Amino acid sequence: MSSGDDASLTLPDGRIVEIFDGGDPSGPPIIHQPGTPNTRIMGRLWHPAAVAAGVRLISVNRPGYGGSTPVVGRPSLSAAGRDIAALATLLNLEEYAVVGASGGGPFSVATAAVDPQRVRAVGVIAGAGPWRELADPSVEPEERACLARLDDGDLVGARAGMRHLVENVWQAGLRREPDDSARLDAWLGDDPRAGDEAYRALMAEAMRAVLEGTEGAVYDGLAHGGGWDFDLGAVRAPTLLWYGDADEACPVAYGRWYADGIPTAELVIFPGEDHLTIGDTHRSDMLAALVTAWR
């Protein structure tokens, strides 16, 4: 079986969206939203699990990541969902499921809300939530100040502020490292697979893609923080919410928020698992569960 393919497609408005198309090409299609900041390259990590589960996995570069065209106007979750619905049409998908990890979670849920006729199952893996409402008001003061500009209609100022945070705060440590190897070590941190050369090569490619263009992370930050512009109650598909109770980045409270708003949701909590392990150790089972929910 193929190891998957990269492709670029043109949306009806002329923007480019890049994808990785892997897994079993004859299986039910699942559109994968990688975390923030990350790219379709994560689809290659998911490819073996997709083959094992018998599903076709389509991993996307959101606007501003890699060669996917940046969005000029105000980023929004619902607009991102409509982009995925348009992508599904280009791929001739009559039905599909969606799965999103971490920062990709809200985009998957938004897709299900705006395309309820075709989205048949939803998976959220340690997905980000409306942190401005759920987190302590003292958390992320610089980002809150940036998003306040967006609330006031100052898109230019909000975008500039978010770009400053991405490049000079969140990625500052990586950019100070003396070479690519040191940057990769810092990027991987305590990842138990950091010594695996194939894994390192894949993650090095992902890291370069993120550092070479920050517009994707800017897009994600503004879309996540700018308000949830869709109704969770519009999601009709069975929705599986997977969270670890040791996850400090995207806590179980986010999962409970989704579960309270989505009538078809099931919250699954993994004891002792954190933000990394929840997404790395259950891929095949999660994909298989989505297929079961679909049917």
Short mmCIF file of C-alpha atoms in Angstrom, two decimals:
data_model
loop_
_atom_site.label_atom_id
_atom_site.label_comp_id
_atom_site.label_asym_id
_atom_site.label_seq_id
_atom_site.Cartn_x
_atom_site.Cartn_y
_atom_site.Cartn_z
CA MET A 1 0.00 0.00 0.00
CA SER A 2 1.15 3.55 -0.73
CA SER A 3 2.78 5.65 1.98
CA GLY A 4 0.41 8.49 1.09
CA ASP A 5 0.64 11.52 -1.16
CA ASP A 6 0.91 15.28 -0.81
CA ALA A 7 -1.42 17.36 -2.96
CA SER A 8 -2.56 20.94 -3.51
CA LEU A 9 -6.14 21.81 -4.41
CA THR A 10 -7.79 25.07 -5.37
CA LEU A 11 -10.88 26.17 -3.48
CA PRO A 12 -13.72 27.89 -5.39
CA ASP A 13 -12.45 31.34 -4.34
CA GLY A 14 -8.98 30.61 -5.77
CA ARG A 15 -7.15 29.90 -2.50
CA ILE A 16 -4.84 26.91 -2.31
CA VAL A 17 -5.20 24.23 0.37
CA GLU A 18 -2.50 21.61 0.83
CA ILE A 19 -3.28 18.09 2.03
CA PHE A 20 -1.65 14.78 2.82
CA ASP A 21 -3.80 11.94 1.49
CA GLY A 22 -2.93 8.66 3.19
CA GLY A 23 -4.26 5.57 4.92
CA ASP A 24 -6.37 3.09 2.97
CA PRO A 25 -7.57 4.86 -0.21
CA SER A 26 -10.63 2.59 -0.36
CA GLY A 27 -11.64 3.19 3.27
CA PRO A 28 -14.12 5.67 4.71
CA PRO A 29 -12.58 9.17 4.53
CA ILE A 30 -11.59 11.03 7.68
CA ILE A 31 -10.34 14.63 7.43
CA HIS A 32 -7.66 15.31 10.03
CA GLN A 33 -6.91 18.71 11.56
CA PRO A 34 -3.42 18.78 13.11
CA GLY A 35 -2.64 20.71 16.28
CA THR A 36 -1.39 24.27 16.65
CA PRO A 37 1.12 25.03 15.31
CA ASN A 38 1.50 22.10 12.93
CA THR A 39 0.94 20.95 9.38
CA ARG A 40 -0.30 18.16 7.15
CA ILE A 41 3.03 16.45 7.88
CA MET A 42 1.33 15.06 10.99
CA GLY A 43 -0.77 12.97 8.63
CA ARG A 44 2.33 10.89 7.96
CA LEU A 45 2.51 10.02 11.65
CA TRP A 46 -1.14 8.97 11.50
CA HIS A 47 -0.73 7.03 8.25
CA PRO A 48 0.14 3.60 9.77
CA ALA A 49 -2.76 3.85 12.21
CA ALA A 50 -5.08 4.81 9.35
CA VAL A 51 -3.95 1.79 7.33
CA ALA A 52 -4.50 -0.45 10.38
CA ALA A 53 -7.98 1.00 10.93
CA GLY A 54 -8.86 0.72 7.22
CA VAL A 55 -9.61 4.43 6.77
CA ARG A 56 -8.53 7.05 4.28
CA LEU A 57 -6.85 9.90 6.18
CA ILE A 58 -6.74 13.39 4.69
CA SER A 59 -4.62 15.79 6.77
CA VAL A 60 -4.83 19.50 5.96
CA ASN A 61 -2.67 22.59 6.08
CA ARG A 62 -4.91 25.31 7.42
CA PRO A 63 -4.56 28.82 5.90
CA GLY A 64 -1.05 30.20 6.30
CA TYR A 65 0.64 26.85 6.92
CA GLY A 66 3.01 25.72 4.17
CA GLY A 67 1.60 26.54 0.77
CA SER A 68 -2.00 26.97 1.90
CA THR A 69 -3.09 30.50 1.08
CA PRO A 70 -3.29 32.83 4.11
CA VAL A 71 -6.65 34.43 4.90
CA VAL A 72 -6.73 38.19 4.44
CA GLY A 73 -9.94 38.86 6.34
CA ARG A 74 -10.88 37.96 9.89
CA PRO A 75 -10.13 34.31 10.72
CA SER A 76 -13.07 32.37 12.08
CA LEU A 77 -13.86 28.79 13.01
CA SER A 78 -17.01 28.64 10.89
CA ALA A 79 -15.16 29.95 7.82
CA ALA A 80 -12.53 27.27 8.35
CA GLY A 81 -15.32 24.70 8.56
CA ARG A 82 -16.74 25.91 5.25
CA ASP A 83 -13.27 25.55 3.71
CA ILE A 84 -13.20 21.89 4.73
CA ALA A 85 -16.70 21.37 3.35
CA ALA A 86 -15.48 22.87 0.04
CA LEU A 87 -12.43 20.61 0.15
CA ALA A 88 -14.67 17.57 0.66
CA THR A 89 -16.61 18.58 -2.46
CA LEU A 90 -13.39 18.87 -4.46
CA LEU A 91 -12.44 15.38 -3.27
CA ASN A 92 -15.90 14.07 -4.26
CA LEU A 93 -16.70 12.95 -0.72
CA GLU A 94 -20.39 12.25 -0.27
CA GLU A 95 -19.82 11.52 3.42
CA TYR A 96 -16.84 11.91 5.72
CA ALA A 97 -15.73 12.06 9.32
CA VAL A 98 -13.52 14.67 10.95
CA VAL A 99 -10.91 14.42 13.69
CA GLY A 100 -8.88 17.20 15.26
CA ALA A 101 -6.07 17.14 17.80
CA SER A 102 -5.35 19.97 20.25
CA GLY A 103 -5.68 23.25 18.32
CA GLY A 104 -7.22 21.33 15.42
CA GLY A 105 -10.18 20.22 17.54
CA PRO A 106 -12.29 23.39 17.22
CA PHE A 107 -11.90 23.35 13.43
CA SER A 108 -13.20 19.79 13.22
CA VAL A 109 -16.21 20.59 15.38
CA ALA A 110 -16.90 23.72 13.29
CA THR A 111 -16.86 21.59 10.13
CA ALA A 112 -19.46 19.26 11.60
CA ALA A 113 -21.63 22.24 12.51
CA VAL A 114 -21.54 23.86 9.07
CA ASP A 115 -21.77 20.62 7.04
CA PRO A 116 -24.13 18.44 9.10
CA GLN A 117 -25.52 16.56 6.10
CA ARG A 118 -22.18 14.99 5.18
CA VAL A 119 -20.14 14.82 8.39
CA ARG A 120 -20.97 11.42 9.90
CA ALA A 121 -18.65 11.28 12.93
CA VAL A 122 -16.48 13.71 14.90
CA GLY A 123 -13.37 13.10 16.99
CA VAL A 124 -11.74 15.65 19.30
CA ILE A 125 -8.41 14.65 20.82
CA ALA A 126 -7.41 16.90 23.71
CA GLY A 127 -9.05 19.72 21.79
CA ALA A 128 -8.68 23.40 22.55
CA GLY A 129 -11.73 25.15 23.95
CA PRO A 130 -12.93 28.73 24.53
CA TRP A 131 -10.04 29.49 26.87
CA ARG A 132 -10.86 33.17 27.29
CA GLU A 133 -14.11 32.17 28.99
CA LEU A 134 -12.99 29.01 30.81
CA ALA A 135 -9.45 29.85 31.95
CA ASP A 136 -8.52 32.11 34.84
CA PRO A 137 -8.66 35.79 33.71
CA SER A 138 -4.99 36.20 34.64
CA VAL A 139 -3.88 33.61 32.07
CA GLU A 140 -2.17 34.86 28.88
CA PRO A 141 -2.52 38.64 29.44
CA GLU A 142 -0.62 39.55 26.25
CA GLU A 143 -2.81 37.32 24.12
CA ARG A 144 -5.94 38.67 25.80
CA ALA A 145 -4.81 42.22 25.00
CA CYS A 146 -4.23 41.24 21.39
CA LEU A 147 -7.66 39.62 21.10
CA ALA A 148 -9.28 42.68 22.69
CA ARG A 149 -8.15 44.56 19.59
CA LEU A 150 -9.95 41.98 17.48
CA ASP A 151 -13.08 42.45 19.59
CA ASP A 152 -12.86 46.20 18.87
CA GLY A 153 -12.64 45.60 15.11
CA ASP A 154 -8.90 46.29 14.80
CA LEU A 155 -7.95 43.27 12.68
CA VAL A 156 -4.65 44.81 11.57
CA GLY A 157 -3.58 45.50 15.15
CA ALA A 158 -4.74 42.09 16.36
CA ARG A 159 -2.90 40.31 13.57
CA ALA A 160 0.29 42.28 14.25
CA GLY A 161 0.04 41.57 17.96
CA MET A 162 -0.51 37.85 17.42
CA ARG A 163 2.41 37.71 14.98
CA HIS A 164 4.64 39.35 17.60
CA LEU A 165 3.58 36.76 20.18
CA VAL A 166 4.21 33.86 17.81
CA GLU A 167 7.63 35.00 16.61
CA ASN A 168 9.06 36.77 19.64
CA VAL A 169 7.47 35.02 22.61
CA TRP A 170 6.17 31.50 21.88
CA GLN A 171 8.89 30.63 19.34
CA ALA A 172 11.63 32.84 20.77
CA GLY A 173 13.45 30.00 22.49
CA LEU A 174 13.55 27.90 19.35
CA ARG A 175 14.80 30.80 17.26
CA ARG A 176 17.66 31.45 19.71
CA GLU A 177 19.04 27.92 19.38
CA PRO A 178 22.35 27.79 17.46
CA ASP A 179 21.37 25.21 14.83
CA ASP A 180 18.58 22.97 13.54
CA SER A 181 19.58 20.02 15.71
CA ALA A 182 19.42 22.10 18.89
CA ARG A 183 16.12 23.63 17.77
CA LEU A 184 14.70 20.16 17.18
CA ASP A 185 15.79 18.99 20.62
CA ALA A 186 14.04 22.01 22.14
CA TRP A 187 10.95 21.40 19.98
CA LEU A 188 10.70 17.74 21.05
CA GLY A 189 11.43 18.42 24.72
CA ASP A 190 10.57 15.32 26.79
CA ASP A 191 9.04 13.43 23.86
CA PRO A 192 9.97 9.76 24.47
CA ARG A 193 10.44 9.21 20.72
CA ALA A 194 13.08 11.94 20.42
CA GLY A 195 15.80 9.35 19.87
CA ASP A 196 14.08 7.69 16.90
CA GLU A 197 15.80 8.95 13.75
CA ALA A 198 12.80 8.51 11.42
CA TYR A 199 10.61 10.36 13.89
CA ARG A 200 13.20 13.12 14.28
CA ALA A 201 13.38 13.58 10.50
CA LEU A 202 9.61 13.90 10.25
CA MET A 203 9.39 16.34 13.14
CA ALA A 204 12.31 18.36 11.79
CA GLU A 205 10.34 18.87 8.58
CA ALA A 206 7.28 19.92 10.57
CA MET A 207 9.34 22.33 12.69
CA ARG A 208 10.88 23.99 9.64
CA ALA A 209 7.47 24.44 8.05
CA VAL A 210 6.16 26.13 11.21
CA LEU A 211 9.17 28.40 11.73
CA GLU A 212 9.46 29.46 8.09
CA GLY A 213 5.96 30.87 8.05
CA THR A 214 4.08 32.08 11.10
CA GLU A 215 0.82 33.04 9.41
CA GLY A 216 -0.73 29.67 10.18
CA ALA A 217 -0.18 30.06 13.92
CA VAL A 218 -1.46 33.65 13.72
CA TYR A 219 -4.59 32.39 11.96
CA ASP A 220 -5.17 29.71 14.58
CA GLY A 221 -4.67 32.09 17.49
CA LEU A 222 -7.14 34.63 16.14
CA ALA A 223 -9.71 31.99 15.17
CA HIS A 224 -9.53 30.25 18.57
CA GLY A 225 -9.61 33.45 20.59
CA GLY A 226 -11.91 35.53 18.45
CA GLY A 227 -15.17 33.92 19.52
CA TRP A 228 -16.98 30.71 18.69
CA ASP A 229 -19.11 31.80 15.76
CA PHE A 230 -21.09 28.59 15.37
CA ASP A 231 -23.63 26.68 17.43
CA LEU A 232 -22.41 23.48 19.08
CA GLY A 233 -26.02 22.30 18.98
CA ALA A 234 -25.83 22.24 15.17
CA VAL A 235 -23.50 19.23 15.33
CA ARG A 236 -25.62 16.17 14.52
CA ALA A 237 -22.96 13.52 14.09
CA PRO A 238 -21.82 11.21 16.92
CA THR A 239 -18.97 13.07 18.62
CA LEU A 240 -16.20 11.39 20.59
CA LEU A 241 -14.25 13.62 22.99
CA TRP A 242 -10.95 12.15 24.21
CA TYR A 243 -9.15 13.92 27.08
CA GLY A 244 -6.45 13.05 29.59
CA ASP A 245 -6.96 14.04 33.21
CA ALA A 246 -3.27 15.02 33.49
CA ASP A 247 -3.46 17.39 30.52
CA GLU A 248 -2.67 20.95 31.59
CA ALA A 249 -2.64 22.42 28.07
CA CYS A 250 -6.20 21.39 27.15
CA PRO A 251 -7.84 20.26 30.39
CA VAL A 252 -10.86 18.03 30.81
CA ALA A 253 -12.92 21.18 31.44
CA TYR A 254 -12.76 21.83 27.69
CA GLY A 255 -14.12 18.36 27.01
CA ARG A 256 -16.96 18.91 29.45
CA TRP A 257 -17.78 22.20 27.72
CA TYR A 258 -18.08 20.40 24.37
CA ALA A 259 -20.10 17.59 25.97
CA ASP A 260 -22.54 20.08 27.49
CA GLY A 261 -23.16 21.75 24.12
CA ILE A 262 -23.15 18.86 21.63
CA PRO A 263 -26.23 16.64 22.04
CA THR A 264 -24.52 13.62 20.47
CA ALA A 265 -21.24 13.88 22.41
CA GLU A 266 -19.52 11.22 24.51
CA LEU A 267 -16.66 12.30 26.79
CA VAL A 268 -13.92 9.71 27.36
CA ILE A 269 -11.31 10.56 30.03
CA PHE A 270 -7.98 8.73 30.11
CA PRO A 271 -6.56 8.56 33.65
CA GLY A 272 -2.99 9.77 34.01
CA GLU A 273 -2.58 10.83 30.39
CA ASP A 274 -1.27 14.25 29.38
CA HIS A 275 -1.42 16.36 26.25
CA LEU A 276 1.22 14.34 24.38
CA THR A 277 0.29 10.80 25.36
CA ILE A 278 -3.43 11.20 24.70
CA GLY A 279 -2.79 11.89 21.03
CA ASP A 280 0.14 9.57 20.47
CA THR A 281 -0.88 6.25 21.96
CA HIS A 282 -4.46 5.62 20.81
CA ARG A 283 -4.52 6.54 17.13
CA SER A 284 -5.69 3.23 15.68
CA ASP A 285 -8.33 2.77 18.38
CA MET A 286 -9.60 6.32 17.92
CA LEU A 287 -9.90 5.97 14.15
CA ALA A 288 -11.67 2.62 14.55
CA ALA A 289 -14.06 4.18 17.08
CA LEU A 290 -14.91 6.92 14.58
CA VAL A 291 -15.76 4.30 11.95
CA THR A 292 -17.96 2.46 14.46
CA ALA A 293 -19.72 5.72 15.39
CA TRP A 294 -20.23 6.48 11.69
CA ARG A 295 -22.01 3.19 11.15
#
